[in-house]
């Protein structure tokens, strides 16, 4: 019968999350995990099942924290438009300070194409982001900041795509002005009229 772990499981998952986030799945070996977490191999396998299972648990931890952070940014601002702006400005600052990008976006690029478990998790996270942004756009329309004739669902999809794209762009270490331009043009495009937005 396996012995109960004598370590703080949550702390180890947090440490694993940071390592996978920084190095990616393929570049993180079991030995890397053993060294970084301070566990022997048998303890790691007994507690988590293996590298892939630990990766998914770490990804779930990140996804939950990331969605809650975005929800807070959008809900705590005095207006919906300010909430959207705050979310984009802050994520741009975070992305340019670190070239690690977003763990969920990284997982979608690296592992989702060949791993159904990762794909499902990334898809769920993006769906939640689209829903949060759509709700924020609908509120901004009610507040008169966004043209009510524009498609809130489509705008939610667009904002999610740009939001995740900022992380990918930041991984190339561009000048800060490049990311700032992306944010400002996205926000300007959000508040233009439906006629101006038409091709």
Short mmCIF file of C-alpha atoms in Angstrom, two decimals:
data_model
loop_
_atom_site.label_atom_id
_atom_site.label_comp_id
_atom_site.label_asym_id
_atom_site.label_seq_id
_atom_site.Cartn_x
_atom_site.Cartn_y
_atom_site.Cartn_z
CA UNK A 1 0.00 0.00 0.00
CA UNK A 2 1.50 3.39 -1.04
CA UNK A 3 2.53 5.65 1.79
CA UNK A 4 0.72 8.95 2.19
CA UNK A 5 2.85 11.87 0.97
CA UNK A 6 4.60 13.80 3.71
CA UNK A 7 4.94 16.99 1.66
CA UNK A 8 2.62 19.88 0.84
CA UNK A 9 0.99 18.69 -2.38
CA UNK A 10 -0.35 22.14 -3.34
CA UNK A 11 3.10 23.65 -2.96
CA UNK A 12 4.62 20.97 -5.20
CA UNK A 13 1.97 21.50 -7.87
CA UNK A 14 2.71 25.24 -7.73
CA UNK A 15 6.42 24.54 -8.17
CA UNK A 16 5.73 22.18 -11.06
CA UNK A 17 3.48 24.78 -12.66
CA UNK A 18 6.27 27.35 -12.59
CA UNK A 19 8.74 24.87 -14.12
CA UNK A 20 6.43 23.69 -16.91
CA UNK A 21 5.40 27.29 -17.58
CA UNK A 22 9.01 28.37 -17.97
CA UNK A 23 10.40 25.37 -19.87
CA UNK A 24 7.40 23.78 -21.58
CA UNK A 25 6.33 20.17 -21.45
CA UNK A 26 8.84 18.56 -23.80
CA UNK A 27 11.85 20.40 -22.37
CA UNK A 28 10.98 19.43 -18.80
CA UNK A 29 12.31 15.99 -17.93
CA UNK A 30 11.30 13.81 -15.02
CA UNK A 31 14.75 14.48 -13.57
CA UNK A 32 14.07 18.22 -13.84
CA UNK A 33 10.91 17.71 -11.82
CA UNK A 34 12.70 15.55 -9.26
CA UNK A 35 15.38 18.19 -8.80
CA UNK A 36 13.03 21.19 -8.81
CA UNK A 37 10.44 19.69 -6.47
CA UNK A 38 12.95 18.04 -4.16
CA UNK A 39 11.25 14.64 -4.48
CA UNK A 40 12.62 11.27 -5.44
CA UNK A 41 11.13 9.50 -8.45
CA UNK A 42 9.05 7.05 -6.47
CA UNK A 43 7.45 9.86 -4.45
CA UNK A 44 6.70 11.81 -7.61
CA UNK A 45 5.08 8.83 -9.34
CA UNK A 46 3.18 7.72 -6.23
CA UNK A 47 1.77 11.21 -5.63
CA UNK A 48 1.07 12.38 -9.16
CA UNK A 49 1.16 9.34 -11.44
CA UNK A 50 3.85 10.69 -13.74
CA UNK A 51 5.06 13.67 -15.72
CA UNK A 52 1.97 13.97 -17.93
CA UNK A 53 -0.47 13.73 -15.03
CA UNK A 54 1.48 16.34 -13.07
CA UNK A 55 1.57 18.58 -16.13
CA UNK A 56 -2.22 18.45 -16.45
CA UNK A 57 -2.68 19.16 -12.74
CA UNK A 58 -0.30 22.11 -12.98
CA UNK A 59 -2.12 23.37 -16.07
CA UNK A 60 -5.45 23.11 -14.25
CA UNK A 61 -4.00 25.16 -11.40
CA UNK A 62 -2.84 27.87 -13.79
CA UNK A 63 -6.10 27.89 -15.75
CA UNK A 64 -8.19 28.40 -12.64
CA UNK A 65 -6.00 31.24 -11.37
CA UNK A 66 -5.84 32.89 -14.80
CA UNK A 67 -9.61 32.85 -15.38
CA UNK A 68 -10.28 34.16 -11.87
CA UNK A 69 -7.77 36.95 -12.45
CA UNK A 70 -9.44 37.96 -15.72
CA UNK A 71 -12.89 37.80 -14.15
CA UNK A 72 -11.68 40.09 -11.37
CA UNK A 73 -10.19 42.60 -13.78
CA UNK A 74 -13.43 42.82 -15.75
CA UNK A 75 -15.79 42.97 -12.76
CA UNK A 76 -13.94 45.25 -10.37
CA UNK A 77 -13.56 48.24 -12.70
CA UNK A 78 -16.07 51.12 -12.46
CA UNK A 79 -17.24 50.54 -16.05
CA UNK A 80 -17.12 47.57 -18.40
CA UNK A 81 -14.92 49.39 -20.91
CA UNK A 82 -12.44 50.34 -18.19
CA UNK A 83 -12.43 46.72 -17.09
CA UNK A 84 -11.55 45.55 -20.59
CA UNK A 85 -8.87 48.20 -20.87
CA UNK A 86 -7.42 47.31 -17.48
CA UNK A 87 -7.29 43.61 -18.40
CA UNK A 88 -5.44 44.32 -21.64
CA UNK A 89 -3.06 46.91 -20.23
CA UNK A 90 -2.14 44.69 -17.30
CA UNK A 91 -1.72 41.53 -19.36
CA UNK A 92 0.49 43.46 -21.78
CA UNK A 93 2.67 44.62 -18.90
CA UNK A 94 2.89 41.12 -17.48
CA UNK A 95 3.64 39.57 -20.85
CA UNK A 96 6.45 41.98 -21.70
CA UNK A 97 8.03 41.62 -18.26
CA UNK A 98 8.39 37.87 -18.78
CA UNK A 99 8.97 35.98 -22.02
CA UNK A 100 7.28 32.86 -20.62
CA UNK A 101 3.94 33.86 -22.11
CA UNK A 102 0.67 32.34 -20.90
CA UNK A 103 0.87 28.74 -19.72
CA UNK A 104 -2.51 27.89 -21.28
CA UNK A 105 -1.58 29.47 -24.62
CA UNK A 106 1.78 27.72 -24.54
CA UNK A 107 0.02 24.42 -23.88
CA UNK A 108 -2.36 25.03 -26.78
CA UNK A 109 0.57 25.57 -29.14
CA UNK A 110 2.93 22.88 -27.84
CA UNK A 111 0.75 19.98 -26.69
CA UNK A 112 -2.89 20.44 -27.74
CA UNK A 113 -2.39 19.35 -31.38
CA UNK A 114 -1.34 15.86 -30.27
CA UNK A 115 -2.77 15.50 -26.76
CA UNK A 116 -6.56 15.42 -26.35
CA UNK A 117 -6.40 16.10 -22.60
CA UNK A 118 -4.45 19.32 -23.11
CA UNK A 119 -6.59 20.33 -26.07
CA UNK A 120 -9.77 19.96 -24.02
CA UNK A 121 -8.37 22.10 -21.22
CA UNK A 122 -7.15 24.84 -23.54
CA UNK A 123 -10.47 24.87 -25.39
CA UNK A 124 -12.41 25.18 -22.12
CA UNK A 125 -10.22 28.07 -20.99
CA UNK A 126 -10.64 29.94 -24.27
CA UNK A 127 -14.40 29.36 -24.15
CA UNK A 128 -14.53 30.86 -20.66
CA UNK A 129 -12.48 33.86 -21.82
CA UNK A 130 -14.82 34.40 -24.77
CA UNK A 131 -17.80 34.28 -22.42
CA UNK A 132 -16.23 36.75 -19.98
CA UNK A 133 -15.34 39.20 -22.74
CA UNK A 134 -18.75 38.83 -24.36
CA UNK A 135 -20.46 39.66 -21.07
CA UNK A 136 -18.17 42.67 -20.62
CA UNK A 137 -18.96 43.89 -24.16
CA UNK A 138 -22.70 43.50 -23.55
CA UNK A 139 -22.37 45.54 -20.38
CA UNK A 140 -20.35 48.19 -22.25
CA UNK A 141 -23.14 48.33 -24.83
CA UNK A 142 -25.70 48.88 -22.07
CA UNK A 143 -23.49 51.65 -20.69
CA UNK A 144 -23.29 53.30 -24.11
CA UNK A 145 -19.57 52.79 -24.61
CA UNK A 146 -19.88 50.24 -27.43
CA UNK A 147 -22.26 50.43 -30.39
CA UNK A 148 -25.23 48.17 -29.43
CA UNK A 149 -25.66 47.05 -33.04
CA UNK A 150 -22.29 45.29 -33.02
CA UNK A 151 -22.12 41.53 -32.39
CA UNK A 152 -21.07 41.05 -28.76
CA UNK A 153 -20.33 37.37 -29.27
CA UNK A 154 -18.01 38.08 -32.20
CA UNK A 155 -16.30 40.86 -30.26
CA UNK A 156 -15.79 38.48 -27.35
CA UNK A 157 -14.08 36.04 -29.72
CA UNK A 158 -11.94 38.82 -31.15
CA UNK A 159 -10.86 40.11 -27.76
CA UNK A 160 -9.95 36.59 -26.64
CA UNK A 161 -7.87 36.07 -29.76
CA UNK A 162 -5.98 39.34 -29.27
CA UNK A 163 -5.58 38.69 -25.54
CA UNK A 164 -3.87 35.36 -26.22
CA UNK A 165 -1.98 36.76 -29.19
CA UNK A 166 -0.34 39.35 -26.95
CA UNK A 167 1.28 36.53 -24.99
CA UNK A 168 2.64 34.94 -28.17
CA UNK A 169 3.94 38.25 -29.48
CA UNK A 170 5.62 39.01 -26.16
CA UNK A 171 7.54 35.71 -26.33
CA UNK A 172 9.52 37.19 -29.23
CA UNK A 173 10.70 40.03 -26.95
CA UNK A 174 9.45 42.89 -29.16
CA UNK A 175 9.79 46.58 -28.27
CA UNK A 176 7.18 47.54 -25.66
CA UNK A 177 5.64 49.93 -28.19
CA UNK A 178 4.61 47.01 -30.41
CA UNK A 179 2.49 45.43 -27.67
CA UNK A 180 1.13 48.83 -26.62
CA UNK A 181 0.03 49.51 -30.21
CA UNK A 182 -1.81 46.18 -30.29
CA UNK A 183 -3.66 47.06 -27.09
CA UNK A 184 -4.58 50.59 -28.15
CA UNK A 185 -5.76 49.60 -31.63
CA UNK A 186 -7.84 46.77 -30.15
CA UNK A 187 -9.55 49.18 -27.74
CA UNK A 188 -10.09 51.78 -30.46
CA UNK A 189 -11.62 49.12 -32.70
CA UNK A 190 -13.95 48.08 -29.91
CA UNK A 191 -15.47 51.53 -29.51
CA UNK A 192 -15.89 52.41 -33.17
CA UNK A 193 -19.35 52.29 -34.71
CA UNK A 194 -20.68 49.31 -36.66
CA UNK A 195 -20.47 51.39 -39.85
CA UNK A 196 -16.83 52.25 -39.21
CA UNK A 197 -16.04 48.62 -38.44
CA UNK A 198 -17.51 47.37 -41.72
CA UNK A 199 -15.05 46.49 -44.52
#
